[in-house]
mmCIF file of C-alpha atoms in Angstrom:
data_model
loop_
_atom_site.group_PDB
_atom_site.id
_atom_site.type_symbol
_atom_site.label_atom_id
_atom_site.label_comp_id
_atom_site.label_asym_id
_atom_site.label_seq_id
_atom_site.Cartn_x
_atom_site.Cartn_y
_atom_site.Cartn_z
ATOM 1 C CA UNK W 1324 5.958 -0.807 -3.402
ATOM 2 C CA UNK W 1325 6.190 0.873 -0.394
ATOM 3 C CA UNK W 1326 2.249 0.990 1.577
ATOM 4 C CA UNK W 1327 3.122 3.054 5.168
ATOM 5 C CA UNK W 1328 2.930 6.474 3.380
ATOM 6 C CA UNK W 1329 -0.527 6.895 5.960
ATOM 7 C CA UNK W 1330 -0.752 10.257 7.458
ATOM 8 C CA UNK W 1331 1.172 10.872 10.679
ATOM 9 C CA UNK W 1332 -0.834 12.293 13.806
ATOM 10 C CA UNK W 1333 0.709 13.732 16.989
ATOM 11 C CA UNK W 1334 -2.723 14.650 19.201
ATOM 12 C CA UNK W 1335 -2.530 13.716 22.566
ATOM 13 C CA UNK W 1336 -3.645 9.951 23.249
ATOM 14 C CA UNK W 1337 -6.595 11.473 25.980
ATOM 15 C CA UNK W 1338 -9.575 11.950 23.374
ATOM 16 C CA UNK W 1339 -9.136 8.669 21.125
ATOM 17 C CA UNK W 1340 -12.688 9.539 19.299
ATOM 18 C CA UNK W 1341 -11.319 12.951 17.952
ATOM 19 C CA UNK W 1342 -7.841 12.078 17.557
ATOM 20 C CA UNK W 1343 -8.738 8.993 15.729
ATOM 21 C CA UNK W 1344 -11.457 10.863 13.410
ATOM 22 C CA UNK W 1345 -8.773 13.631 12.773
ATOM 23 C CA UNK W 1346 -6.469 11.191 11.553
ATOM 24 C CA UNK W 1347 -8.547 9.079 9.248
ATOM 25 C CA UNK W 1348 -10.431 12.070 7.518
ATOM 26 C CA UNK W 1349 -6.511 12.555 6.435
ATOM 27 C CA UNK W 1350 -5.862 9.571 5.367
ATOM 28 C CA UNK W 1351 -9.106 9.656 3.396
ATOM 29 C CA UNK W 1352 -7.653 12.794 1.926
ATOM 30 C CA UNK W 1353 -4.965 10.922 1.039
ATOM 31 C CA UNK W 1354 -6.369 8.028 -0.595
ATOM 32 C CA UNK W 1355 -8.400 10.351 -2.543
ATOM 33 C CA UNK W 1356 -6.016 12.780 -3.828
ATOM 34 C CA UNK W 1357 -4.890 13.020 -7.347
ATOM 35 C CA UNK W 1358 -1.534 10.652 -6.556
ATOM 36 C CA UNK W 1359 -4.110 8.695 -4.378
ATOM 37 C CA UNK W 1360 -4.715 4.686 -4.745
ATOM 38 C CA UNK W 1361 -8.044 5.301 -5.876
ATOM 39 C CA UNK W 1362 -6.730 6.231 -9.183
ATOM 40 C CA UNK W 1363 -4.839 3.304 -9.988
ATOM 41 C CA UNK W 1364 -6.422 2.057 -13.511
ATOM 42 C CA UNK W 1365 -4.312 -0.153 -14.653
ATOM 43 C CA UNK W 1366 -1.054 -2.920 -14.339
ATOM 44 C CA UNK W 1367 0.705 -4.480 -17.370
ATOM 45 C CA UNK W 1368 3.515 -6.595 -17.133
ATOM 46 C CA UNK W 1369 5.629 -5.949 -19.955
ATOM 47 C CA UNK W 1370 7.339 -8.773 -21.618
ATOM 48 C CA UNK W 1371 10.979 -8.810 -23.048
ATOM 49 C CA UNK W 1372 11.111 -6.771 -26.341
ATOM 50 C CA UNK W 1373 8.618 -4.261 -27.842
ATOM 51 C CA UNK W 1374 4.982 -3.385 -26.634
ATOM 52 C CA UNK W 1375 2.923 -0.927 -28.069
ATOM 53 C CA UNK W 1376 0.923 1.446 -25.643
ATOM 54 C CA UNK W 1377 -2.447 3.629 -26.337
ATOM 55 C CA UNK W 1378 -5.770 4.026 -25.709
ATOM 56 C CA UNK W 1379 -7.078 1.820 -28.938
ATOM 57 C CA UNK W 1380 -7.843 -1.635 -28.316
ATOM 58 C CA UNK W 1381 -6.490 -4.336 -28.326
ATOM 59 C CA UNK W 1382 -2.754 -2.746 -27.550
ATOM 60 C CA UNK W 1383 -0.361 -4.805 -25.438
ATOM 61 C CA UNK W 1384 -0.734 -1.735 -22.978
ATOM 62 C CA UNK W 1385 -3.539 -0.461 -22.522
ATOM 63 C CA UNK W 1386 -4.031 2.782 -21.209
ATOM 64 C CA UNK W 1387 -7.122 5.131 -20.752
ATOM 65 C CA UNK W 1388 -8.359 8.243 -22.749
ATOM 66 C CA UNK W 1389 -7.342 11.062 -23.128
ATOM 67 C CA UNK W 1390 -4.209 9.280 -24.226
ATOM 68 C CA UNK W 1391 -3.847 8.962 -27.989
ATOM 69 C CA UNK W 1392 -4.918 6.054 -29.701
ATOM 70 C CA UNK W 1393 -1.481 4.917 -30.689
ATOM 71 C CA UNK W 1394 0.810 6.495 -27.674
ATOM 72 C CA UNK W 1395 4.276 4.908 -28.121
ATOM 73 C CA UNK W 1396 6.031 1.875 -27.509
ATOM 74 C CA UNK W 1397 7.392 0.442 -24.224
ATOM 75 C CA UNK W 1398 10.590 -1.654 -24.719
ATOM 76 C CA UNK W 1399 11.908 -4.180 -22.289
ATOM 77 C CA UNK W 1400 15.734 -5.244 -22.139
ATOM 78 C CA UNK W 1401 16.235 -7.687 -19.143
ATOM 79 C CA UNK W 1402 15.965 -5.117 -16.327
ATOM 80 C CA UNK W 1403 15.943 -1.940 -18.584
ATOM 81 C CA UNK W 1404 12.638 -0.155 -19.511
ATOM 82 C CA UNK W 1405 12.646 2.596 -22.326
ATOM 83 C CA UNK W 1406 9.357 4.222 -23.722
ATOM 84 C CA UNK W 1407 8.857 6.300 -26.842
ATOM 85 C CA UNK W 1408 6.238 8.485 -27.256
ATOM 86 C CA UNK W 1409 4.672 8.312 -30.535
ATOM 87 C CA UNK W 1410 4.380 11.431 -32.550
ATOM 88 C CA UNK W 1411 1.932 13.776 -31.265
ATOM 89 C CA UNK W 1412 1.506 12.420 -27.911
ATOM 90 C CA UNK W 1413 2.935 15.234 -25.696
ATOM 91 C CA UNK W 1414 4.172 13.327 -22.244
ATOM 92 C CA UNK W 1415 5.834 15.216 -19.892
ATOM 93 C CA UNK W 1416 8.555 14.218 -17.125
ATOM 94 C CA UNK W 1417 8.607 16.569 -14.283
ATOM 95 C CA UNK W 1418 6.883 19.560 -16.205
ATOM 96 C CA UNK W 1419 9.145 19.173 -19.088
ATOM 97 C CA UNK W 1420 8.429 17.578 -22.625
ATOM 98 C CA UNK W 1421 9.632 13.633 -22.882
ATOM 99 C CA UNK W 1422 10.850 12.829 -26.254
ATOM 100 C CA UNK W 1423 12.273 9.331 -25.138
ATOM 101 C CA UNK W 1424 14.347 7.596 -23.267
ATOM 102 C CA UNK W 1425 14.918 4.906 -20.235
ATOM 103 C CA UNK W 1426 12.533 5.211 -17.590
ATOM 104 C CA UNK W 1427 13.899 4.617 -13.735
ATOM 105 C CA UNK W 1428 12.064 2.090 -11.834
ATOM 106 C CA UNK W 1429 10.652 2.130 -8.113
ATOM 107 C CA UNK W 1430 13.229 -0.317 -6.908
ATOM 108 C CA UNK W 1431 15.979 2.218 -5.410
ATOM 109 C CA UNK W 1432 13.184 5.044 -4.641
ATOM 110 C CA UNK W 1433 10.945 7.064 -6.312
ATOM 111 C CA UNK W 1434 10.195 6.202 -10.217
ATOM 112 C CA UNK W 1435 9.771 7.991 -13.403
ATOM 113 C CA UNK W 1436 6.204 9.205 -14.049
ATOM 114 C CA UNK W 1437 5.507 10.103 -16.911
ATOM 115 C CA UNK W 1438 1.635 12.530 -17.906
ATOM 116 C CA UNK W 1439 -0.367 13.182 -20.340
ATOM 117 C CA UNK W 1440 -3.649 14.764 -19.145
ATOM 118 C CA UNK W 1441 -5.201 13.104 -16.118
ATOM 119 C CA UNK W 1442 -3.210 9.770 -16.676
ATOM 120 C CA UNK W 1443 0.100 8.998 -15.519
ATOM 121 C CA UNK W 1444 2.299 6.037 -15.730
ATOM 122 C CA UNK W 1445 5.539 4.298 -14.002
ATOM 123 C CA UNK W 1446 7.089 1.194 -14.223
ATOM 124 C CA UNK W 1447 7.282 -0.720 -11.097
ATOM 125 C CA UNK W 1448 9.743 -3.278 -10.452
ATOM 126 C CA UNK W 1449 8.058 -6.748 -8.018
ATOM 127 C CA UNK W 1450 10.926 -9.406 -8.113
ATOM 128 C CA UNK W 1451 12.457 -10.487 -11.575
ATOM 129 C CA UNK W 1452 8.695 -8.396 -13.048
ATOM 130 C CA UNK W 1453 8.580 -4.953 -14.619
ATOM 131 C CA UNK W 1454 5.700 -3.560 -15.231
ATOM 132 C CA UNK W 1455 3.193 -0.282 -16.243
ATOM 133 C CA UNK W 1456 1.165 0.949 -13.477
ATOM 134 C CA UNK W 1457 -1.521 3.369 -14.642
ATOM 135 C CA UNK W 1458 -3.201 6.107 -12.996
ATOM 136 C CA UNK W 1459 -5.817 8.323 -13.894
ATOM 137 C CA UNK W 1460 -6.826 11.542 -11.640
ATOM 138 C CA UNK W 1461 -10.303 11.421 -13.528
ATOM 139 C CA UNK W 1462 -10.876 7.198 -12.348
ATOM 140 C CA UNK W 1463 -14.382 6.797 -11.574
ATOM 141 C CA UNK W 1464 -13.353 4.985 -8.305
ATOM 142 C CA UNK W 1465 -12.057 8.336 -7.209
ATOM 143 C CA UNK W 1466 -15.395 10.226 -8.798
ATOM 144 C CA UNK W 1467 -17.473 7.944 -6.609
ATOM 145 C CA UNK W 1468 -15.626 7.411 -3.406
ATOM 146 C CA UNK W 1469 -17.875 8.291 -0.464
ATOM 147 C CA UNK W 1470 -15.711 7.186 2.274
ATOM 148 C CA UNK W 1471 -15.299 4.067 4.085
ATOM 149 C CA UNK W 1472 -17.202 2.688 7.274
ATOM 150 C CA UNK W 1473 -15.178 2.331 10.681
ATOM 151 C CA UNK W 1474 -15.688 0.731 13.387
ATOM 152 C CA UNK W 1475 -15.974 3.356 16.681
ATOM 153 C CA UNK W 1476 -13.521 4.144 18.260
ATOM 154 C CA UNK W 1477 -12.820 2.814 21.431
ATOM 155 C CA UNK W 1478 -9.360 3.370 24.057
ATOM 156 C CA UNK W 1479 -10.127 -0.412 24.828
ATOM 157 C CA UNK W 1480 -8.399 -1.065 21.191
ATOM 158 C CA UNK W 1481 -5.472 1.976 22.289
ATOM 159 C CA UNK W 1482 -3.316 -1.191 23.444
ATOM 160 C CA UNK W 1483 0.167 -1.367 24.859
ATOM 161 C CA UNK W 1484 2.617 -4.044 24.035
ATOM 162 C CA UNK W 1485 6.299 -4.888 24.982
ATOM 163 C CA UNK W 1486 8.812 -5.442 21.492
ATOM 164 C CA UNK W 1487 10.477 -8.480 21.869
ATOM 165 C CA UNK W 1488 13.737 -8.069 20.768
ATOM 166 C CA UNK W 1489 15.409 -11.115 18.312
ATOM 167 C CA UNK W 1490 18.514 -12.257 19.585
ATOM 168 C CA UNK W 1491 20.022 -11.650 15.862
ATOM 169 C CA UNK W 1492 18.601 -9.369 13.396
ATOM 170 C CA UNK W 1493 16.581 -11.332 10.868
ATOM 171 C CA UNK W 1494 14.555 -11.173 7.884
ATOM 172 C CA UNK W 1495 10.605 -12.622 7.859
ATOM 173 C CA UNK W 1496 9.324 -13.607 4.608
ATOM 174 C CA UNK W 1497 6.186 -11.731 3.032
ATOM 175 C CA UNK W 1498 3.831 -13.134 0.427
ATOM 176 C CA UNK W 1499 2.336 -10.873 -2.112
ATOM 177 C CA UNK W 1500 -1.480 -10.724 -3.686
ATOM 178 C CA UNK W 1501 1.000 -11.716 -6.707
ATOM 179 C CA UNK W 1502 2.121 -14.883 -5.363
ATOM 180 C CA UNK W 1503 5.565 -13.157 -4.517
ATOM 181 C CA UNK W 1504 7.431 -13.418 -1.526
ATOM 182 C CA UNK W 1505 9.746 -11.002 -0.252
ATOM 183 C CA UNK W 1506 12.431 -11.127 2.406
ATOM 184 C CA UNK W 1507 11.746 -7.974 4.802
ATOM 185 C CA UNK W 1508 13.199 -7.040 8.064
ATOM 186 C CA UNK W 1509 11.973 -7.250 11.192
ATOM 187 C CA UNK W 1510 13.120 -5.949 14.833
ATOM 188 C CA UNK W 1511 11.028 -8.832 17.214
ATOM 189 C CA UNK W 1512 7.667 -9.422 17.988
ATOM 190 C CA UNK W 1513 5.046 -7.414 19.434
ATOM 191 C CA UNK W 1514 3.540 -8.870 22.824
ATOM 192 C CA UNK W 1515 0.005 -7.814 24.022
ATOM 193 C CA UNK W 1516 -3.084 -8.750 25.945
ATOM 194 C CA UNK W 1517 -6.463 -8.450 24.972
ATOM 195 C CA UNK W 1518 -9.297 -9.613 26.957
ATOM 196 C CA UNK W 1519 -6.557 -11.245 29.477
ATOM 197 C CA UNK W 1520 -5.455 -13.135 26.573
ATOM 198 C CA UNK W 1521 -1.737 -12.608 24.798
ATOM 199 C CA UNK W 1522 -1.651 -12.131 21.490
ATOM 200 C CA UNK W 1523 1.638 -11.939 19.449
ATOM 201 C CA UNK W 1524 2.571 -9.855 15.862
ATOM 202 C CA UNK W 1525 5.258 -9.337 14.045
ATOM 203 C CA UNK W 1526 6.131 -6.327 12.451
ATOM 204 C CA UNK W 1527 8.505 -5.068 9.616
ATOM 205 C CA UNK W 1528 10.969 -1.704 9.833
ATOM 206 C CA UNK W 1529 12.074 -0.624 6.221
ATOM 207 C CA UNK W 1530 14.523 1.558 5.473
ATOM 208 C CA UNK W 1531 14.629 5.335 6.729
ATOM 209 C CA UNK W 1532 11.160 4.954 8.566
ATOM 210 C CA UNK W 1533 10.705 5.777 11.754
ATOM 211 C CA UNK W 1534 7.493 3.750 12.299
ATOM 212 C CA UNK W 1535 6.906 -0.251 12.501
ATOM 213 C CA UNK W 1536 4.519 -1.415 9.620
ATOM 214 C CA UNK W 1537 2.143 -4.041 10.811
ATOM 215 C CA UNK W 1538 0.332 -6.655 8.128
ATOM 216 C CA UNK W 1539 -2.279 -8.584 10.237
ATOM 217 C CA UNK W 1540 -5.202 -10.492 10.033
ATOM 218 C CA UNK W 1541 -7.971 -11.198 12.533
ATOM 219 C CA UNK W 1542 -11.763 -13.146 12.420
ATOM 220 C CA UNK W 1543 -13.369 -10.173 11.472
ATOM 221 C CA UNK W 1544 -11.798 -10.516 7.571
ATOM 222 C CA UNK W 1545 -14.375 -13.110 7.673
ATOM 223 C CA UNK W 1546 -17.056 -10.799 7.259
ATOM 224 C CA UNK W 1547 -16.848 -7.299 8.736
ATOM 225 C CA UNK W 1548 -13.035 -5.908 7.026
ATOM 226 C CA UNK W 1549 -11.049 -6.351 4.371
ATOM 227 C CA UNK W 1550 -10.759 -10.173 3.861
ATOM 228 C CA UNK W 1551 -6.802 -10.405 3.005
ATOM 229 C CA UNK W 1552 -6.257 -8.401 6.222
ATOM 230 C CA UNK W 1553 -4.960 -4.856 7.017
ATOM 231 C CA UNK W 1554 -2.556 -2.482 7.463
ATOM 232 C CA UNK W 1555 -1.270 -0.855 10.755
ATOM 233 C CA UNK W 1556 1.841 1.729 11.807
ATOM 234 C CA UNK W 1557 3.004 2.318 15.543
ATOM 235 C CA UNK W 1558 5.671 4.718 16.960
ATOM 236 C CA UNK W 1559 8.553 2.812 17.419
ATOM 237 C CA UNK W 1560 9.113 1.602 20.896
ATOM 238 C CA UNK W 1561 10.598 3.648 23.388
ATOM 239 C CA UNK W 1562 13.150 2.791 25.579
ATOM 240 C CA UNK W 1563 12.077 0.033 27.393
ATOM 241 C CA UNK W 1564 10.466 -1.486 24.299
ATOM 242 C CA UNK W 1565 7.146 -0.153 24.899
ATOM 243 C CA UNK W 1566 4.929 0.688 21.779
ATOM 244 C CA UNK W 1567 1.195 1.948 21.769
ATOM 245 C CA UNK W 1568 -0.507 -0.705 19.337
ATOM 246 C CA UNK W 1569 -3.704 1.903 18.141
ATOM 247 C CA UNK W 1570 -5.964 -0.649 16.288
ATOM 248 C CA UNK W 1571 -8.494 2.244 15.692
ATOM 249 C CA UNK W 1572 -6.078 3.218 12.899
ATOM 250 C CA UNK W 1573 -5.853 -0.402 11.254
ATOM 251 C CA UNK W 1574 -6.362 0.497 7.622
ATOM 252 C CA UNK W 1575 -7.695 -1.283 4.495
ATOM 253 C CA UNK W 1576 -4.560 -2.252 1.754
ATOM 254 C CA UNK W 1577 -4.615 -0.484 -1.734
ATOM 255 C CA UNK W 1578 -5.664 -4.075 -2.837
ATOM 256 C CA UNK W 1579 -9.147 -3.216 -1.215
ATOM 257 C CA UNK W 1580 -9.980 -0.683 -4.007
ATOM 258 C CA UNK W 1581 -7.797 -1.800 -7.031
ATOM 259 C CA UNK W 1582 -7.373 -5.225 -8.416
ATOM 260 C CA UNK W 1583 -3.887 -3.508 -9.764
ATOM 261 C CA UNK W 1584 -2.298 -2.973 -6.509
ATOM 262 C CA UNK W 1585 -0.148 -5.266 -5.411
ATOM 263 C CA UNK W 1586 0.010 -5.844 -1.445
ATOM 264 C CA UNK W 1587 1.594 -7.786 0.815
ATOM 265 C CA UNK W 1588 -0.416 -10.079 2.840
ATOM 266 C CA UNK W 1589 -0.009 -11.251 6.656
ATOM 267 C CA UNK W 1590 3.440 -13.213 7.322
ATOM 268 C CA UNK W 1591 2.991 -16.403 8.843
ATOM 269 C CA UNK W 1592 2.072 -16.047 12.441
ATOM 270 C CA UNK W 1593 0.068 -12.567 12.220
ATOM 271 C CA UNK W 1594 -3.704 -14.057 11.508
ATOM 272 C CA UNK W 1595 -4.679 -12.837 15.015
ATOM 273 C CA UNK W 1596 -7.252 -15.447 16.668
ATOM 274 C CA UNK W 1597 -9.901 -12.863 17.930
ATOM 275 C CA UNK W 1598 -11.769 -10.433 16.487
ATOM 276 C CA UNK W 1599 -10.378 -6.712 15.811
ATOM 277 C CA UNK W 1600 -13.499 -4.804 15.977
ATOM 278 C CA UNK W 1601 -11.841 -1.495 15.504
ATOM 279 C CA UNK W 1602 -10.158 0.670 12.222
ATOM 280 C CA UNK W 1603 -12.226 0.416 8.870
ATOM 281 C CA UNK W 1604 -14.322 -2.050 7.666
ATOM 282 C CA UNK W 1605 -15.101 -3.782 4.515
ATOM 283 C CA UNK W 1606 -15.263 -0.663 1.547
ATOM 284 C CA UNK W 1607 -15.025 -1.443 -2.266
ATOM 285 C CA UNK W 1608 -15.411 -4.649 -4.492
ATOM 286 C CA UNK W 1609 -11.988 -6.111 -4.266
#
């Protein structure tokens, strides 16, 4: 649910090339650790009632070796999830043997994860939908991953805008790669010139972060990045509303590697009308 977990970086602003490589071979840590995106494997949306769960096929939720053929059944009660494992198949919840039992969501903070081997499982929560996410620390995605091109980086794309204040708070809405909207706050609009031009974005502040999360698109998702658009986090503005808008450190969206993410896309407004030739480019097949 929550995409602006992207490593923080605190080097000076003077040497953009190093500070900018410094942060993104972290976040490429990141993505490619064992909780990373890259191991995302699988999504099921369970329906009301009983599904079973295994590795044979055919199962209403599937999930990869080395979990057992027949690995226990999910059960869905309006917004209540429960899973038992069937017998044999050793899960474990924080280090300690599972025998059964409701499983928290990640609608109020962090879920239930439940292991077994390299694969791990939580239900996520995306509107009135609950569903199994599936990782596995052993996805091939992760095997393979070589990196992902950038653009270089250049202090011409190190640029300073003015937050714009709303004269109430407000909400903006947010559409999803699942056809979901979702109502999420925002504190104004970020003002900026490029090329003598002003450009406008608007950007979202959730709960207990200290950052403003940016979801933008620009003409290069035509062919050069990520064609839904990316991700970007600034500072939050100081004083006099000033914020540092680093487009070296637009990122691509877990949607970019995994068709079972599920991302929000750019709020109306934030489809920028030049080209962003700066952050990472184009890397996957999704």
């Amino acid at each position: 649910k929550k995409m602006t977990s992207e490593p923080k970086d605190k080097s000076a602003p003077e040497d953009v090339v190093a500070a900018t490589r410094a942060w993104h071979a972290k976040r490429l840590e990141r993505l490619s650790s064992e909780e990373g995106w890259l191991t995302l494997v699988g999504l099921t949306w369970l329906e009301e009632g009983k599904q079973a769960a295994g590795s044979a096929p055919d199962l209403e939720v599937p999930l990869p070796a080395p979990v057992p053929s027949q690995a226990g059944t999910f059960v869905r009660t309006g917004d209540s999830v429960s899973f038992q494992p069937a017998p044999g198949a050793a899960f474990t919840l924080e280090g300690k043997p599972f025998t059964g039992g409701a499983l928290k969501t990640d609608e109020k903070g962090a879920p239930d994860v439940l292991r077994l081997g390299s694969v791990s499982f939580q239900v996520i929560r995306r509107g009135d939908r609950l569903g199994v996410r599936v990782k596995d620390s052993a996805a091939p995605a992760r095997k393979q991953f070589h990196g992902i091109p950038t653009y270089a980086p250049s202090a011409a794309w190190r640029v300073e805008a003015k937050l714009v204040p709303d004269a109430t708070p407000r909400t903006i809405t947010v559409p999803n790669v699942l056809g979901m909207q979702e109502e999420m706050k925002s504190p104004g609009t970020l003002v900026f010139t490029v090329a003598g031009k002003e450009h406008r974005l608007v950007p979202v502040l959730e709960d207990g972060s200290d950052e403003l999360f940016i979801i933008f698109g620009d003409e290069t998702n035509r062919d050069t990045t990520y064609g839904a658009g990316r991700f970007l986090s600034t500072p939050l503005p100081d004083k006099d509303g000033r914020v540092v808008v680093d487009f070296n450190r637009a990122y691509n969206p877990p949607c970019a590697f995994s068709r079972f993410a599920t991302c929000p896309l750019p709020p109306r407004g934030n489809r920028l009308a030049l080209r962003v030739e700066a952050g990472e480019q184009r890397a996957g097949e999704h």
